PDB file of C-alpha atoms and ligand atoms in Angstrom:
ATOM      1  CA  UNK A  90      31.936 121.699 138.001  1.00 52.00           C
ATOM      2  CA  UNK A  91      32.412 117.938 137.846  1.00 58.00           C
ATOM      3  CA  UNK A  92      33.304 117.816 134.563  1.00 60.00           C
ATOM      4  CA  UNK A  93      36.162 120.819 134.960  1.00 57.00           C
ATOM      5  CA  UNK A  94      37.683 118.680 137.813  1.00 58.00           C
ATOM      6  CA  UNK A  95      37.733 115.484 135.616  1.00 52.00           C
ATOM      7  CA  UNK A  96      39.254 117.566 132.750  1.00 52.00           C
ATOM      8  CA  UNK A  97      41.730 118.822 135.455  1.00 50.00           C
ATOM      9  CA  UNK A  98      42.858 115.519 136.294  1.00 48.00           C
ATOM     10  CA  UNK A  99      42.972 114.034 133.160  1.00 49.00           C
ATOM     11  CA  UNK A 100      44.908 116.875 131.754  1.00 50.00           C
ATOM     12  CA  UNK A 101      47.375 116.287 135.013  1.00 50.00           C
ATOM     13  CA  UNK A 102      47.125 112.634 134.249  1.00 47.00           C
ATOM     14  CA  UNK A 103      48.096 113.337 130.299  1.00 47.00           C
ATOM     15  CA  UNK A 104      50.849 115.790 131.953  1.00 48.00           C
ATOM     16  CA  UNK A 105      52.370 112.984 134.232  1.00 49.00           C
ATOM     17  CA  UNK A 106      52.028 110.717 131.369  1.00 49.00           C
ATOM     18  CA  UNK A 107      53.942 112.341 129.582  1.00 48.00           C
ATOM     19  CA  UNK A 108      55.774 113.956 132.368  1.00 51.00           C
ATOM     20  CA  UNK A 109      59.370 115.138 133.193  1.00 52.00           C
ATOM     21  CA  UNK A 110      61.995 116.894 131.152  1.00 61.00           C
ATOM     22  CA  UNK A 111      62.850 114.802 127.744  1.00 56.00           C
ATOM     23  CA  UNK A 112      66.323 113.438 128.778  1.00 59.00           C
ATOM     24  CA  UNK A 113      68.893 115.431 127.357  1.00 62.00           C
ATOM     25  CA  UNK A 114      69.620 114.708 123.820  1.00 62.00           C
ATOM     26  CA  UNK A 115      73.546 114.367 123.191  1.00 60.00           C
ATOM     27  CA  UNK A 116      74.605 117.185 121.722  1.00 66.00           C
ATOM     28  CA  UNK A 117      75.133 116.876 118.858  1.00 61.00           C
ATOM     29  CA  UNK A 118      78.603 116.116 117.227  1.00 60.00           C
ATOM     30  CA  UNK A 119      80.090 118.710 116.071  1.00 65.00           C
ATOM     31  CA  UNK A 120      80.677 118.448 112.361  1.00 63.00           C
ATOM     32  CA  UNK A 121      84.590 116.644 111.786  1.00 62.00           C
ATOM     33  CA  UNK A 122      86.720 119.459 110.045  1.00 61.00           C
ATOM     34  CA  UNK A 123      86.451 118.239 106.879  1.00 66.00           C
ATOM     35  CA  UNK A 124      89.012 115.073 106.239  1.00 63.00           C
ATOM     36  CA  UNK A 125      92.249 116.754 105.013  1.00 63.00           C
ATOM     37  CA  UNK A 126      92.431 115.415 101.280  1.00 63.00           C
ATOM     38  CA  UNK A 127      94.412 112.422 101.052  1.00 65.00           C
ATOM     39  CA  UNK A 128      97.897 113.186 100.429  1.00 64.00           C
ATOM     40  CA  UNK A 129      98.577 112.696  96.763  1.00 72.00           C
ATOM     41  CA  UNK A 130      99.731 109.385  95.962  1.00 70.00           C
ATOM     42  CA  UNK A 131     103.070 109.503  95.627  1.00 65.00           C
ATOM     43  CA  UNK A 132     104.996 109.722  92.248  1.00 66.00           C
ATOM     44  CA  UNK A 133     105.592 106.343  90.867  1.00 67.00           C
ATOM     45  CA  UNK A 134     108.370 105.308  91.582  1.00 66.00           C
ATOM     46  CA  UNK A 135     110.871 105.394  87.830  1.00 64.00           C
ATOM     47  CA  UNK A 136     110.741 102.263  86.096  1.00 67.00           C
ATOM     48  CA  UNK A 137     114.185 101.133  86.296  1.00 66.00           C
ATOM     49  CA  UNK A 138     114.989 101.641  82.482  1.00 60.00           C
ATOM     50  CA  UNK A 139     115.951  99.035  80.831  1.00 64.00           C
ATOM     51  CA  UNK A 140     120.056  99.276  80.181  1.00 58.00           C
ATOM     52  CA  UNK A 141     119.783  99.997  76.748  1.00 64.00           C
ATOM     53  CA  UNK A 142     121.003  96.509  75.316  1.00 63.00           C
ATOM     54  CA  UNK A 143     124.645  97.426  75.408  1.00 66.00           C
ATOM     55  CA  UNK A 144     126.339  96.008  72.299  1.00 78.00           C
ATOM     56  CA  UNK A 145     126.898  92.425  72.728  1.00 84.00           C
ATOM     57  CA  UNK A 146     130.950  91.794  73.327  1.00 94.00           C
ATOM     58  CA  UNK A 147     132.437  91.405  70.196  1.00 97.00           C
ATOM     59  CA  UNK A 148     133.804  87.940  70.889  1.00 97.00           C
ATOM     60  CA  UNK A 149     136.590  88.348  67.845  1.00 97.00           C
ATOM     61  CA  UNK A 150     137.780  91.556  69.148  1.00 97.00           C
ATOM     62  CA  UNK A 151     138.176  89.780  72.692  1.00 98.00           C
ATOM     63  CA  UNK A 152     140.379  87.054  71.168  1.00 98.00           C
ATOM     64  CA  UNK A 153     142.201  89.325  69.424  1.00 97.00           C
ATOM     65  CA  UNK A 154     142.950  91.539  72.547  1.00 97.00           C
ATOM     66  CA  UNK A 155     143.534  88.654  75.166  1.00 97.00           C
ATOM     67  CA  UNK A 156     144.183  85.114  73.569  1.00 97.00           C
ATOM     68  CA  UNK A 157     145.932  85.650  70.420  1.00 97.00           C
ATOM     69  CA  UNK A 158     149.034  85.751  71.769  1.00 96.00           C
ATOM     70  CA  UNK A 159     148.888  82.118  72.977  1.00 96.00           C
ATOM     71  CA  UNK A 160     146.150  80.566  71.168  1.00 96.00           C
ATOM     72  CA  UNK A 161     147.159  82.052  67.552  1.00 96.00           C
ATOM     73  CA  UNK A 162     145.044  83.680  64.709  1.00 96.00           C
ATOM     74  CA  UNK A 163     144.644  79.816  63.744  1.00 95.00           C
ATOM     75  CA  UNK A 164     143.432  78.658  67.344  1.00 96.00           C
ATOM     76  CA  UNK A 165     146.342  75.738  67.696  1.00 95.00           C
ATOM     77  CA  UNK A 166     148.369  77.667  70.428  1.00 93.00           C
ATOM     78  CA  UNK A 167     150.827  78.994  68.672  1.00 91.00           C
ATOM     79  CA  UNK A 168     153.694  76.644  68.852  1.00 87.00           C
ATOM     80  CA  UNK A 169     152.769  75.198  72.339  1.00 87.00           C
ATOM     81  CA  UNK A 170     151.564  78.250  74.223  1.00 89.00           C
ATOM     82  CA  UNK A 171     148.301  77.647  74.544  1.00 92.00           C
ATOM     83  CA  UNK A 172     146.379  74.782  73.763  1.00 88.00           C
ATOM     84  CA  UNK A 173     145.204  73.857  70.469  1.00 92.00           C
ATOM     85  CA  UNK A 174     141.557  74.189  70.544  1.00 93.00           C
ATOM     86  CA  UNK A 175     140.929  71.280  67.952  1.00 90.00           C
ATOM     87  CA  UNK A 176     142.523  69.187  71.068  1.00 88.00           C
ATOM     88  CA  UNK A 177     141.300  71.185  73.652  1.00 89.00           C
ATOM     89  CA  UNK A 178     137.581  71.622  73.169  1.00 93.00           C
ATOM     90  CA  UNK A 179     136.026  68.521  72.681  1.00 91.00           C
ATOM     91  CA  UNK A 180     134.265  66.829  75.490  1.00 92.00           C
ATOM     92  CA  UNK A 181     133.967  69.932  77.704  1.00 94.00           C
ATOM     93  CA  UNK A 182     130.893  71.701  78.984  1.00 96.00           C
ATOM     94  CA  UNK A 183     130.687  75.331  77.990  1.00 96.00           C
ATOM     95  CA  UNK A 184     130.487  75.705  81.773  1.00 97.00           C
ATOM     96  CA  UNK A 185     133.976  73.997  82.373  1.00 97.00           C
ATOM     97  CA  UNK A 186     135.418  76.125  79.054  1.00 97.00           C
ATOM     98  CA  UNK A 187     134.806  79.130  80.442  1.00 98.00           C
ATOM     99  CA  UNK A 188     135.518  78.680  84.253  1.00 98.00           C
ATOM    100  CA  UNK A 189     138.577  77.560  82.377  1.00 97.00           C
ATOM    101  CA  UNK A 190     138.857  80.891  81.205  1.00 98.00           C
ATOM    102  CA  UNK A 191     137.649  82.595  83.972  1.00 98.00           C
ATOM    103  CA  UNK A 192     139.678  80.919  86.862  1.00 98.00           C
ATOM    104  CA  UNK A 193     142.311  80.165  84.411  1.00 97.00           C
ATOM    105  CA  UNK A 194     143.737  76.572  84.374  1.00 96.00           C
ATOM    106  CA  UNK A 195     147.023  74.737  84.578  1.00 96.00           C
ATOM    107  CA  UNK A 196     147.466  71.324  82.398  1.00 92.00           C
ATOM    108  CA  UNK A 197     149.489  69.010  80.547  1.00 90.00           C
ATOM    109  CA  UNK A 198     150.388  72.218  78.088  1.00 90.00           C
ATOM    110  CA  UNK A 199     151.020  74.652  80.465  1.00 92.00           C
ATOM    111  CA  UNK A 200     149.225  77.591  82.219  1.00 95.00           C
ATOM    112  CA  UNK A 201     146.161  79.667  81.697  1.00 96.00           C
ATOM    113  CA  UNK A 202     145.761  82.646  83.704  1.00 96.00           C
ATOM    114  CA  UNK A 203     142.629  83.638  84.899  1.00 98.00           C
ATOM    115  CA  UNK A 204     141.047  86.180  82.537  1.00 98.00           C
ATOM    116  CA  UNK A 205     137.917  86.675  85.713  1.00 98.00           C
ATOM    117  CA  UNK A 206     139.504  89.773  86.667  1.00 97.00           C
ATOM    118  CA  UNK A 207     139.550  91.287  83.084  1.00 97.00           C
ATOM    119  CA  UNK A 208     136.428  89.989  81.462  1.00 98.00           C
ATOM    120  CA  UNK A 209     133.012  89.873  82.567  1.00 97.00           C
ATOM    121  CA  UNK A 210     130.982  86.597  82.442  1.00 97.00           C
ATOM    122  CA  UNK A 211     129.383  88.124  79.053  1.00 97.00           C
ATOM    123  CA  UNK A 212     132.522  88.452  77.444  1.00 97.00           C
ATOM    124  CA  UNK A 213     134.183  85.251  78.409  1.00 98.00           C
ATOM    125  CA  UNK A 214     130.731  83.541  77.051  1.00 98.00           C
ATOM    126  CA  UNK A 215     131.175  86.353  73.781  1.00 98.00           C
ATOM    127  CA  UNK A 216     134.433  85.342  73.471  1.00 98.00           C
ATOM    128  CA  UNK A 217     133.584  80.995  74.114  1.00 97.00           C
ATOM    129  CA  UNK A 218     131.366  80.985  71.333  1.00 97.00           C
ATOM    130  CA  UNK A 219     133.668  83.090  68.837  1.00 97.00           C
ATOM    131  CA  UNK A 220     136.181  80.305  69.992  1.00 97.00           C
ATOM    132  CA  UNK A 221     133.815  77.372  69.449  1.00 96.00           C
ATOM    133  CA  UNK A 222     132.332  78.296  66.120  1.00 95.00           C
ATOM    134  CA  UNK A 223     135.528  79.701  64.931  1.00 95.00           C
ATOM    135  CA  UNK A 224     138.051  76.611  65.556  1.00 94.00           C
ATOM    136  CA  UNK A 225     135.995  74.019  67.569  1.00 86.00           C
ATOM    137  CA  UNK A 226     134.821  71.316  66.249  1.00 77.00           C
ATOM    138  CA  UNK A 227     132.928  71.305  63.157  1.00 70.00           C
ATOM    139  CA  UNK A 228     129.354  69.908  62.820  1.00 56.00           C
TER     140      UNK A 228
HETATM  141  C1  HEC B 420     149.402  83.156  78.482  1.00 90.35           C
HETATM  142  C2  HEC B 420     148.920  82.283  77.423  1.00 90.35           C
HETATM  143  C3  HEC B 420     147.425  82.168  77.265  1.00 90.35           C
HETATM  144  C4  HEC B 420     146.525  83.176  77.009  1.00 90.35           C
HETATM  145  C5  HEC B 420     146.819  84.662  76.814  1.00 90.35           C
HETATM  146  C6  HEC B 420     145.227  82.552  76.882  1.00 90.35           C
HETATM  147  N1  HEC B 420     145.346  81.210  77.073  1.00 90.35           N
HETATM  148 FE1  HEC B 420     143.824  79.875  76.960  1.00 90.35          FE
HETATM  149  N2  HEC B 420     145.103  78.414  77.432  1.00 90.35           N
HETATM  150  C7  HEC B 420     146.466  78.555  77.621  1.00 90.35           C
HETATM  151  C8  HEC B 420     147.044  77.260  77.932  1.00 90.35           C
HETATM  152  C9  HEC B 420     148.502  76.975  78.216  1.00 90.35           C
HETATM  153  C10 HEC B 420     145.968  76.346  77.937  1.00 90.35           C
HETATM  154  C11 HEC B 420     146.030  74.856  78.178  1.00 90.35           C
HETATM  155  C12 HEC B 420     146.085  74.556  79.650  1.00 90.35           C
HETATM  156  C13 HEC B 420     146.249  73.073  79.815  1.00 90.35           C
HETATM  157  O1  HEC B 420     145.232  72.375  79.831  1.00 90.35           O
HETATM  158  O2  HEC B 420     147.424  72.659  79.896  1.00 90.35           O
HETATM  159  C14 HEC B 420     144.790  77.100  77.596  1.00 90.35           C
HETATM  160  C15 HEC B 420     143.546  76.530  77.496  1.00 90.35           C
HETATM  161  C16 HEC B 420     142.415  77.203  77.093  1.00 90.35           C
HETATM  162  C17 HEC B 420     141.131  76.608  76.948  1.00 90.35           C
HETATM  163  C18 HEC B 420     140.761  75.153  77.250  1.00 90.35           C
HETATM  164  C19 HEC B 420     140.358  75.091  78.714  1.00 90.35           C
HETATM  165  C20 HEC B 420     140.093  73.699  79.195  1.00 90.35           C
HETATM  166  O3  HEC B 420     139.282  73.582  80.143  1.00 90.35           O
HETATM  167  O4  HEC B 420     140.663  72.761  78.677  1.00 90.35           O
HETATM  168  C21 HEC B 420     140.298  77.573  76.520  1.00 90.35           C
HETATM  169  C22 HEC B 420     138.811  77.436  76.206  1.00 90.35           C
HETATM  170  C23 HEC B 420     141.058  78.782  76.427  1.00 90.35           C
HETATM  171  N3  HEC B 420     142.358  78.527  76.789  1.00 90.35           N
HETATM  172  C24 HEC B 420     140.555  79.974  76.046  1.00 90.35           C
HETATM  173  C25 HEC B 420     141.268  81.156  76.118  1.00 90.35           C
HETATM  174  C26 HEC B 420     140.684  82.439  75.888  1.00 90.35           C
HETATM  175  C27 HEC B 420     139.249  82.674  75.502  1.00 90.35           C
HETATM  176  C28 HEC B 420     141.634  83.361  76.052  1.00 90.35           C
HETATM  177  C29 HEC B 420     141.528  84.868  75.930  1.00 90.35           C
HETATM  178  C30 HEC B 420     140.614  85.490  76.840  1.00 90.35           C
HETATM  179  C31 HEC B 420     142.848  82.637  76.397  1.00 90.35           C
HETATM  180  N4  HEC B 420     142.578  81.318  76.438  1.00 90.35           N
HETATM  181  C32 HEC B 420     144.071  83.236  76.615  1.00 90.35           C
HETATM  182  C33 HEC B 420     147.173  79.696  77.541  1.00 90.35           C
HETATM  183  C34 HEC B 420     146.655  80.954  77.312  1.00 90.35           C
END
């Protein structure tokens, strides 16, 4: 009889110990709808394309459009229209030369308009250098 009371109260004891409802485990969370795939990356974006290297300005054909008339086929201004380049040339930057051109320029000879609103910087430098190599000075 003893005994079965001892084993009663230890078993209680043992029941205490470990006693009272296990708290409440969180629920758990509820599985995340899958992640939408990531939205596809987005086209890259077109490689400007390089202008296809547009044919350099013939600096000849300039001349012969726009400065013939005053500078002559030979480049010494045609009788006092335009300067002679031989005179003209030496000394000056190719910067001054062609914001000469561009802006045009007024002088001792006379007047230059300003060739800006007709030809690009590329063609005023196309047409400088056909200038400069073709009546500047030599050497
Ligand atoms: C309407 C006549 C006329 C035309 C067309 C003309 N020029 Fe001239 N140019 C002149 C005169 C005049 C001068 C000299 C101005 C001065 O210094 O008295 C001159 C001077 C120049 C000079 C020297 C500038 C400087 O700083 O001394 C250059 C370079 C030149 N011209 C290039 C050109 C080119 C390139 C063209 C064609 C795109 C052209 N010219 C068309 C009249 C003209």
């Amino acid at each position: 009889m003893k005994n079965l009371q001892i084993a009663a109260l230890l078993s209680l004891g043992l029941l205490t110990a470990c006693g009272g409802d296990p708290p409440a485990k969180p629920e758990a969370p509820k599985a995340e709808p899958a992640a939408a795939p990531a939205p596809a990356a987005p086209p890259p974006a077109p490689v400007a394309a390089e202008p296809v290297a547009a044919a350099a300005p013939d600096g000849a054909q300039i001349y012969g459009t726009y400065c013939v008339a005053c500078h002559g086929a030979d480049g010494k201004g045609n009788n006092g229209l335009g300067g002679n380049y031989a005179d003209v040339l030496p000394g000056k930057t190719d910067e001054a030369l062609m914001a000469s051109i561009k802006n045009g320029k007024t002088g001792a000879i006379g007047t230059m308009p300003p060739w800006g609103g007709t030809l690009n910087d590329e063609q005023i430098k196309a047409v400088l250098g056909y200038v400069k190599t073709t009546f500047g000075p030599k050497g």
